[in-house]
Short mmCIF file of C-alpha atoms and ligand atoms in Angstrom, two decimals:
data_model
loop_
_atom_site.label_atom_id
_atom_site.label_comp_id
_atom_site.label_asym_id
_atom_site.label_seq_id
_atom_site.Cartn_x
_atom_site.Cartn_y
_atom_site.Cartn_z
CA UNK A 1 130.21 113.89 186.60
CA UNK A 2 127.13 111.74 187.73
CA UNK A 3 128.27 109.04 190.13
CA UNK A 4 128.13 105.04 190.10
CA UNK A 5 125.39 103.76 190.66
CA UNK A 6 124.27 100.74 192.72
CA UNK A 7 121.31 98.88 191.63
CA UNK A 8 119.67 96.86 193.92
CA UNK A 9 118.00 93.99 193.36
CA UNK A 10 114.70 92.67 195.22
CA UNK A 11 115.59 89.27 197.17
CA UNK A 12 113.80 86.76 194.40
CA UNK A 13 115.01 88.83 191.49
CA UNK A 14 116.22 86.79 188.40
CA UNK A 15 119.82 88.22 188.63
CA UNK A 16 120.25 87.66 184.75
CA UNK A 17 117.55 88.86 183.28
CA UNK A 18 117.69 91.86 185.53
CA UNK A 19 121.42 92.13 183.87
CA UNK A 20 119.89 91.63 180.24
CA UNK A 21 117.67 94.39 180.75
CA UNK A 22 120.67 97.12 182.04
CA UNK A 23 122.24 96.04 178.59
CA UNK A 24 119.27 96.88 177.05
CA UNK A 25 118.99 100.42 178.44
CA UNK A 26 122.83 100.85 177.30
CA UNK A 27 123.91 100.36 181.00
CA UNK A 28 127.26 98.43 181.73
CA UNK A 29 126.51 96.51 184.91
CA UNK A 30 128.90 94.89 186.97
CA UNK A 31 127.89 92.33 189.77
CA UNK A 32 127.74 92.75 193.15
CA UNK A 33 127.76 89.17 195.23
CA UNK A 34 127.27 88.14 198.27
CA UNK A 35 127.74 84.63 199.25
CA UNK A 36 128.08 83.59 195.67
CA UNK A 37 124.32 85.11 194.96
CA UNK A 38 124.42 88.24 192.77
CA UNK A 39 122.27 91.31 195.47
CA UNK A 40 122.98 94.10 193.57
CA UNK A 41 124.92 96.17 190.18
CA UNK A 42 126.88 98.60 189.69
CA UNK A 43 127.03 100.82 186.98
CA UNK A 44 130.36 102.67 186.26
CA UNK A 45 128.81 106.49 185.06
CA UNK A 46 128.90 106.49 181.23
CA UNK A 47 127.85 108.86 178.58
CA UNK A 48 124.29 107.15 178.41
CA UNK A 49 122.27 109.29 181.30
CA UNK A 50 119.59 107.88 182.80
CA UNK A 51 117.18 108.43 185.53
CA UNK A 52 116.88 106.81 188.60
CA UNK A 53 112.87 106.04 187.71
CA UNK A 54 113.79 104.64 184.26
CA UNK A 55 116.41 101.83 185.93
CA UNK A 56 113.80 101.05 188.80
CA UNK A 57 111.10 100.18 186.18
CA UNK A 58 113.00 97.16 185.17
CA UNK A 59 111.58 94.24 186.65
CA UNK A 60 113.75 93.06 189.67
CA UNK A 61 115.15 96.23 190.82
CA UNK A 62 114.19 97.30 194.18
CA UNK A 63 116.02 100.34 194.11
CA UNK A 64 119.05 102.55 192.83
CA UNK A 65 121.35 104.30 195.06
CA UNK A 66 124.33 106.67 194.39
CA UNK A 67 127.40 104.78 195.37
CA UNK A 68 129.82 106.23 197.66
CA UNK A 69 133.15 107.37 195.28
CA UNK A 70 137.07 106.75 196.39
CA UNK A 71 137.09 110.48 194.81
CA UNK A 72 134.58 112.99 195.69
CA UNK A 73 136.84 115.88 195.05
CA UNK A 74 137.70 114.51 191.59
CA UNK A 75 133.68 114.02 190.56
CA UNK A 76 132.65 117.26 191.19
CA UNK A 77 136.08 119.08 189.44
CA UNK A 78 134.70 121.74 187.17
CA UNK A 79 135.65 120.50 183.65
CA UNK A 80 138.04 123.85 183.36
CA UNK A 81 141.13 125.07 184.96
CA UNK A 82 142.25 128.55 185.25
CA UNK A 83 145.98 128.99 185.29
CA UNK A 84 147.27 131.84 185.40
CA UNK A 85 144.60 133.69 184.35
CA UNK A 86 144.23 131.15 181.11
CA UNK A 87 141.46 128.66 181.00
CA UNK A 88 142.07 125.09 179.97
CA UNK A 89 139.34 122.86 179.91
CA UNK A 90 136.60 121.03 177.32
CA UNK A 91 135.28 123.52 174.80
CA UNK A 92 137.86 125.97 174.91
CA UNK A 93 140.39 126.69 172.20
CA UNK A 94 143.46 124.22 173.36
CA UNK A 95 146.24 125.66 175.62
CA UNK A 96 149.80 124.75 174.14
CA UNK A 97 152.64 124.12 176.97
CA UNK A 98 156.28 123.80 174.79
CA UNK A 99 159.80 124.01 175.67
CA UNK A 100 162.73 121.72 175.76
CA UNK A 101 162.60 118.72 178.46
CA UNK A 102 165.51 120.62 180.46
CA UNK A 103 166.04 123.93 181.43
CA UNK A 104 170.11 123.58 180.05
CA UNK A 105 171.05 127.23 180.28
CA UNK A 106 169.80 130.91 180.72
CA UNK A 107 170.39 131.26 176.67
CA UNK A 108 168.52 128.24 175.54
CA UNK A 109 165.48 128.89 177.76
CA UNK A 110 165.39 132.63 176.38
CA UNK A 111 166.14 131.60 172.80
CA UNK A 112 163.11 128.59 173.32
CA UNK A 113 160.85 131.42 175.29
CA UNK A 114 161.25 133.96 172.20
CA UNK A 115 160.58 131.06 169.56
CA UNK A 116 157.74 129.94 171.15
CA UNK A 117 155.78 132.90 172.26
CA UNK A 118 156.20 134.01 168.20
CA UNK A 119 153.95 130.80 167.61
CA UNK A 120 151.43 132.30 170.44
CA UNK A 121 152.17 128.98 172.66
CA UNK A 122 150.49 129.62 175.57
CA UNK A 123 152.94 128.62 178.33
CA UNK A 124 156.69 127.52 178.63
CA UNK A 125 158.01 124.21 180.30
CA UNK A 126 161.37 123.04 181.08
CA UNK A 127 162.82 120.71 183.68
CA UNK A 128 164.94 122.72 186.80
CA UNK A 129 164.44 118.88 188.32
CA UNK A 130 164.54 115.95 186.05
CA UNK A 131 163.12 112.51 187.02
CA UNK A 132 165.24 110.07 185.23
CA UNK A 133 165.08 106.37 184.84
CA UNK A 134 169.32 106.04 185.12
CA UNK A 135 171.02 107.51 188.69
CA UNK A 136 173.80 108.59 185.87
CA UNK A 137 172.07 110.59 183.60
CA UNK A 138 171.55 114.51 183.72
CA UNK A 139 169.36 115.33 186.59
CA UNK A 140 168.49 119.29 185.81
CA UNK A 141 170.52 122.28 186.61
CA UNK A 142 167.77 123.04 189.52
CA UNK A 143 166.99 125.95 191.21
CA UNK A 144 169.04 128.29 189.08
CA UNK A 145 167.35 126.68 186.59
CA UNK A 146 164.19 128.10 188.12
CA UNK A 147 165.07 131.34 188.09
CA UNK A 148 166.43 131.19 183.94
CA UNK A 149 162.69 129.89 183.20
CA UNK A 150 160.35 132.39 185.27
CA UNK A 151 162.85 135.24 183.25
CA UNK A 152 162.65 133.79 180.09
CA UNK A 153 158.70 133.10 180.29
CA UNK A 154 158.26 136.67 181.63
CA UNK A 155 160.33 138.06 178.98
CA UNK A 156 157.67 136.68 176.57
CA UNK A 157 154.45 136.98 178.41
CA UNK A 158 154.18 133.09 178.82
CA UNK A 159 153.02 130.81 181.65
CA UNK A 160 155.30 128.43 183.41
CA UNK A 161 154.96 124.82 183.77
CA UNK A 162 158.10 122.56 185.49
CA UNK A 163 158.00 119.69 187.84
CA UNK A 164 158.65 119.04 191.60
CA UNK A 165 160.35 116.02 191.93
CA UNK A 166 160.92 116.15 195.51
CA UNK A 167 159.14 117.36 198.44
CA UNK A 168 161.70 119.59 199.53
CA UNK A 169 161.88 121.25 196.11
CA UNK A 170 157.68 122.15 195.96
CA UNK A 171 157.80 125.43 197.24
CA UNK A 172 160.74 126.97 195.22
CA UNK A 173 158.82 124.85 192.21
CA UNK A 174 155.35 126.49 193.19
CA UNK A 175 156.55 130.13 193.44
CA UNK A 176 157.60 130.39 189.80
CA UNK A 177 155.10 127.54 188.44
CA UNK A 178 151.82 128.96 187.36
CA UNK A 179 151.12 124.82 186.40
CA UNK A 180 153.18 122.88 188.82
CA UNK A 181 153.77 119.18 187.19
CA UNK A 182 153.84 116.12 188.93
CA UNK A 183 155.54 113.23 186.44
CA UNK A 184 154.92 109.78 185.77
CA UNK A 185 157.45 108.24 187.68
CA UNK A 186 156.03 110.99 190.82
CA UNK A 187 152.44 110.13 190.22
CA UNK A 188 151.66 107.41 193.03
CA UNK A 189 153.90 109.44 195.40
CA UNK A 190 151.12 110.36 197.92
CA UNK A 191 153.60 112.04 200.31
CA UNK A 192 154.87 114.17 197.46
CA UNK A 193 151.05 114.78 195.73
CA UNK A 194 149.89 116.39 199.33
CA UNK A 195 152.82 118.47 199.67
CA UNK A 196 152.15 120.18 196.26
CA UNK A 197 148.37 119.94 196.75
CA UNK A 198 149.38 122.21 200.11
CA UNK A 199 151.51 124.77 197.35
CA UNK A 200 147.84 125.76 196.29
CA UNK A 201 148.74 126.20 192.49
CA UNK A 202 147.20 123.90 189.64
CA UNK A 203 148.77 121.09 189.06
CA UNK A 204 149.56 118.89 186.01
CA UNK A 205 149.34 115.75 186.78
CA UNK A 206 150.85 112.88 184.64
CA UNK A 207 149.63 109.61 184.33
CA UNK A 208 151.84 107.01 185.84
CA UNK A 209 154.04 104.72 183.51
CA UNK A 210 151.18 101.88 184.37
CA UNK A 211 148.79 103.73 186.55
CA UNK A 212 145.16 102.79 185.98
CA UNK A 213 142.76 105.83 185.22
CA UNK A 214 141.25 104.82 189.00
CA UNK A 215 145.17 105.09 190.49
CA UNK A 216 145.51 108.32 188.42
CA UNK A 217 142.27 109.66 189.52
CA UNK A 218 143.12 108.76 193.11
CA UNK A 219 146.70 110.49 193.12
CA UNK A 220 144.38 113.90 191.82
CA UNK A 221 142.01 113.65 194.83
CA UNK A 222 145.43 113.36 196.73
CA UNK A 223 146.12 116.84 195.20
CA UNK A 224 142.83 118.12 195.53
CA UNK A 225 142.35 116.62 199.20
CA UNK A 226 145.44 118.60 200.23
CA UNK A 227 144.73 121.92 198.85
CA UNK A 228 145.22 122.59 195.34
CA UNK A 229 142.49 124.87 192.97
CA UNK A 230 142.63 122.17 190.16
CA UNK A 231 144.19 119.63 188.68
CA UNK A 232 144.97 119.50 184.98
CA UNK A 233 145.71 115.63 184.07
CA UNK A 234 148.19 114.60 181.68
CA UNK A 235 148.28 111.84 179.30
CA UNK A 236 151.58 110.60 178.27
CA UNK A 237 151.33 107.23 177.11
CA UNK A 238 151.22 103.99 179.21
CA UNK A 239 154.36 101.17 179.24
CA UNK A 240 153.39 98.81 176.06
CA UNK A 241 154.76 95.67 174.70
CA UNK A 242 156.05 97.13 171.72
CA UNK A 243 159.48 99.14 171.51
CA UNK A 244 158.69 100.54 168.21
CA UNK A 245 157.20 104.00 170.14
CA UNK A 246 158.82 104.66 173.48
CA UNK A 247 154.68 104.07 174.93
CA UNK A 248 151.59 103.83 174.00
CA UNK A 249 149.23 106.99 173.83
CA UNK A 250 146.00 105.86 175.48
CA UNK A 251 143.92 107.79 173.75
CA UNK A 252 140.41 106.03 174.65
CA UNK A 253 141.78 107.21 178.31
CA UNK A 254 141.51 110.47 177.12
CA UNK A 255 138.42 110.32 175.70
CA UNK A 256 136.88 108.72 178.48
CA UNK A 257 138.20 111.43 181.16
CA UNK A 258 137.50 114.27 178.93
CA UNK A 259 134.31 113.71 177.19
CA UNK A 260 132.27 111.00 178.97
CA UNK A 261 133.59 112.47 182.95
CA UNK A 262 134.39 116.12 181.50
CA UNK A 263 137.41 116.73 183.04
CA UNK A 264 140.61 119.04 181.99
CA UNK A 265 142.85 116.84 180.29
CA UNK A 266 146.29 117.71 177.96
CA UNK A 267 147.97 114.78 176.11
CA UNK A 268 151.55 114.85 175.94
CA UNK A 269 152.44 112.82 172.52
CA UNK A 270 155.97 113.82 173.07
CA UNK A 271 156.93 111.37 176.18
CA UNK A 272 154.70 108.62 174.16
CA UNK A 273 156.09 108.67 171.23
CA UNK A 274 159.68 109.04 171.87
CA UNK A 275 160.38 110.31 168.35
CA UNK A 276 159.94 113.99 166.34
CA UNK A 277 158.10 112.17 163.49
CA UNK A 278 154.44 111.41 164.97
CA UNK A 279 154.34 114.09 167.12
CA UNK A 280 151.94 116.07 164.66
CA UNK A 281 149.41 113.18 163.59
CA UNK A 282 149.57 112.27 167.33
CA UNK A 283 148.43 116.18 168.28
CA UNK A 284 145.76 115.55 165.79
CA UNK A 285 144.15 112.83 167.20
CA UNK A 286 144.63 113.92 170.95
CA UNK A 287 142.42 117.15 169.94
CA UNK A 288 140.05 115.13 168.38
CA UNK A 289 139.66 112.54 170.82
CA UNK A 290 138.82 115.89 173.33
CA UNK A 291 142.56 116.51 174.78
CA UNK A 292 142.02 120.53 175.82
CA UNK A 293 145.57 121.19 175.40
CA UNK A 294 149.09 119.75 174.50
CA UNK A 295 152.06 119.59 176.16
CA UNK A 296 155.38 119.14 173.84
CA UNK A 297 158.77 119.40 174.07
CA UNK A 298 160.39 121.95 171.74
CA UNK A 299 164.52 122.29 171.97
CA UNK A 300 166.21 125.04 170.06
CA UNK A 301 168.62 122.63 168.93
CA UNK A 302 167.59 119.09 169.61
CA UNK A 303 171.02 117.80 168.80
CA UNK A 304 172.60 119.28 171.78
CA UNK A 305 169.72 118.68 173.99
CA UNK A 306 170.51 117.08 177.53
CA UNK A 307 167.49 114.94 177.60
CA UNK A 308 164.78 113.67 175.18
CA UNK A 309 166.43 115.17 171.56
CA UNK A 310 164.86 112.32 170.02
CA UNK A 311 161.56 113.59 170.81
CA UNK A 312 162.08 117.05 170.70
CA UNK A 313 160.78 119.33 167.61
CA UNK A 314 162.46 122.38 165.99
CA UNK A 315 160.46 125.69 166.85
CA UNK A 316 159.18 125.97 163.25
CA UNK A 317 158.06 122.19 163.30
CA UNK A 318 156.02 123.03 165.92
CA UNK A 319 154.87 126.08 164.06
CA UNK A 320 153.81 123.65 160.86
CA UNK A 321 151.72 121.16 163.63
CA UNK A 322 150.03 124.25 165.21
CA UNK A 323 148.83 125.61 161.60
CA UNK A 324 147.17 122.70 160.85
CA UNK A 325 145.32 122.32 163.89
CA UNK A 326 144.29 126.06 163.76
C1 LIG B 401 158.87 115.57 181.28
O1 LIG B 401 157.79 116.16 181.12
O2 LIG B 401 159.96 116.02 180.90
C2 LIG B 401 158.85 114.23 181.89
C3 LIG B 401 159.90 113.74 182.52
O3 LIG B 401 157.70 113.60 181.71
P1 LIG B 401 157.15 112.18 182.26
O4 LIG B 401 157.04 112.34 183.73
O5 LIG B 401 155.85 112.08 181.54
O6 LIG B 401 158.14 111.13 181.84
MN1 LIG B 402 161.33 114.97 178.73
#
């Protein structure tokens, strides 16, 4: 990704006709003051490249600089991510993660594993550790749990994604995670981001329940920083005003990330929705706003399910959604 820019300005520049021009040439210039007098610009990147040479023609520039970035690790992440051997990234076929939200039992996760690998899903998830919003609700069966989900994915020839939720936990997470996941409610845990950065596997990492793109790209370079090969990030809707979906899929995030700063990004339309029945025209539109890969949550029985039923699809429902995007 090309970095921000600063443009500045020579010391009897017209500041506003300077910022006229920048609109001109497609450029989306923010100013930089300095005792109330506007010295300089600076220009987020955006999909409209241009040259050095091309800004400093416009009258009143004195010169453009590359400005320093709160995440140099993050701009120069390749725009793919092997994981286990399994690329995700732009331009590649997308990479489906599916399972139920909780690993509940040795059966489920096998009977999940076997539906899902039929449908040639990619990799399994499941929750050992649960981050829940209530102190009383089920918190995951743990590191049993662990053990239930690297069988049942290896049983199947699938990948495994589950979360650390607490530092202690990352290691015993990282050695059966081939994608270790850091959740939304986890995501502006710095302490917790370094310690599975140190784990050295990819990492998943979800956007935070209000996190700005700038927090969420900060809490990757935390990952990055510390150690880990890539970082795979996560869409999963943002806190809205409107109860009618349980958040709102930011998909002009996605876009953004993916197409204009090229980076690996899945969308999860299963946490944003809340709901089975717009979880296939939301894995439409995550694809085509440049989502390389989709992360749902699949229960064998969604009645029964611990957590998230509402959300959760059948096997063959998934099967239906995955037709029509192939
Ligand atoms: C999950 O993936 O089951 C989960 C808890 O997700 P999130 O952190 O996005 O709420
Ligand atoms: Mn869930």
């Amino acid at each position: 990704m090309p970095p921000a820019r600063v443009i500045r300005l020579e010391p009897d520049a017209d500041a506003s006709a300077v910022e006229r021009a920048l609109r001109a040439l497609g450029l989306w210039a923010r100013p930089l003051k300095a005792e109330g007098v506007t010295r300089a610009f600076l220009v987020e990147p955006c999909s409209r490249e241009l040259s050095a040479e091309e800004i400093e023609r416009v009258q009143g520039v004195a010169a453009v600089l590359a400005a320093p970035s709160p995440h140099p690790r993050v701009d120069a992440h390749p725009s793919r991510v092997d994981v286990g051997g399994i690329a995700i990234g732009r331009g590649l076929p997308p990479v489906v993660v599916a399972g139920p939200c909780s690993v509940e039992s040795r059966e489920q996760i096998h009977v999940a594993a076997e539906a899902l690998a039929a449908l040639g899903v990619q990799a399994l998830r499941g929750g050992a550790f649960k981050p829940r919003t209530s102190p009383y609700t089920f918190r995951g069966r743990g590191r049993e749990a662990l053990v239930w989900l690297r069988e049942a994915a290896d049983a199947y020839g699938l990948l495994v994604v589950t979360e650390a939720v607490s530092e202690e936990d990352v290691s015993a997470v990282a050695e059966v995670a081939d994608l270790v996941q850091v959740g939304s409610r986890s995501m502006h845990h710095l302490p917790l981001l370094r310690r599975v950065g140190r784990a050295a596997r990819p990492v998943l990492l979800k956007r935070g329940l209000s996190a700005t793109l700038e927090e969420w790209l900060l809490a990757a370079e935390a990952c990055l920083d510390a150690g880990a090969p890539g970082v795979v990030l996560c869409e999963r809707g943002v806190r809205g005003f409107d109860p009618s979906t349980r958040n709102l899929l930011d998909l002009g995030a996605v876009a953004l990330l993916a197409e204009v700063r090229g980076l690996p990004v899945m969308v999860d339309p299963s946490h944003a929705a809340g709901r089975r029945d717009l979880i296939a025209p939301l894995c439409r539109a995550a694809l085509a706003a440049g989502a390389a890969g989709l992360l749902v949550e699949v229960h064998p029985d969604p009645g029964e399910a611990r957590s998230d039923g509402p959300q959760a699809l059948l096997p063959r429902e998934l099967e239906a959604i995955l037709e029509g995007i192939r």
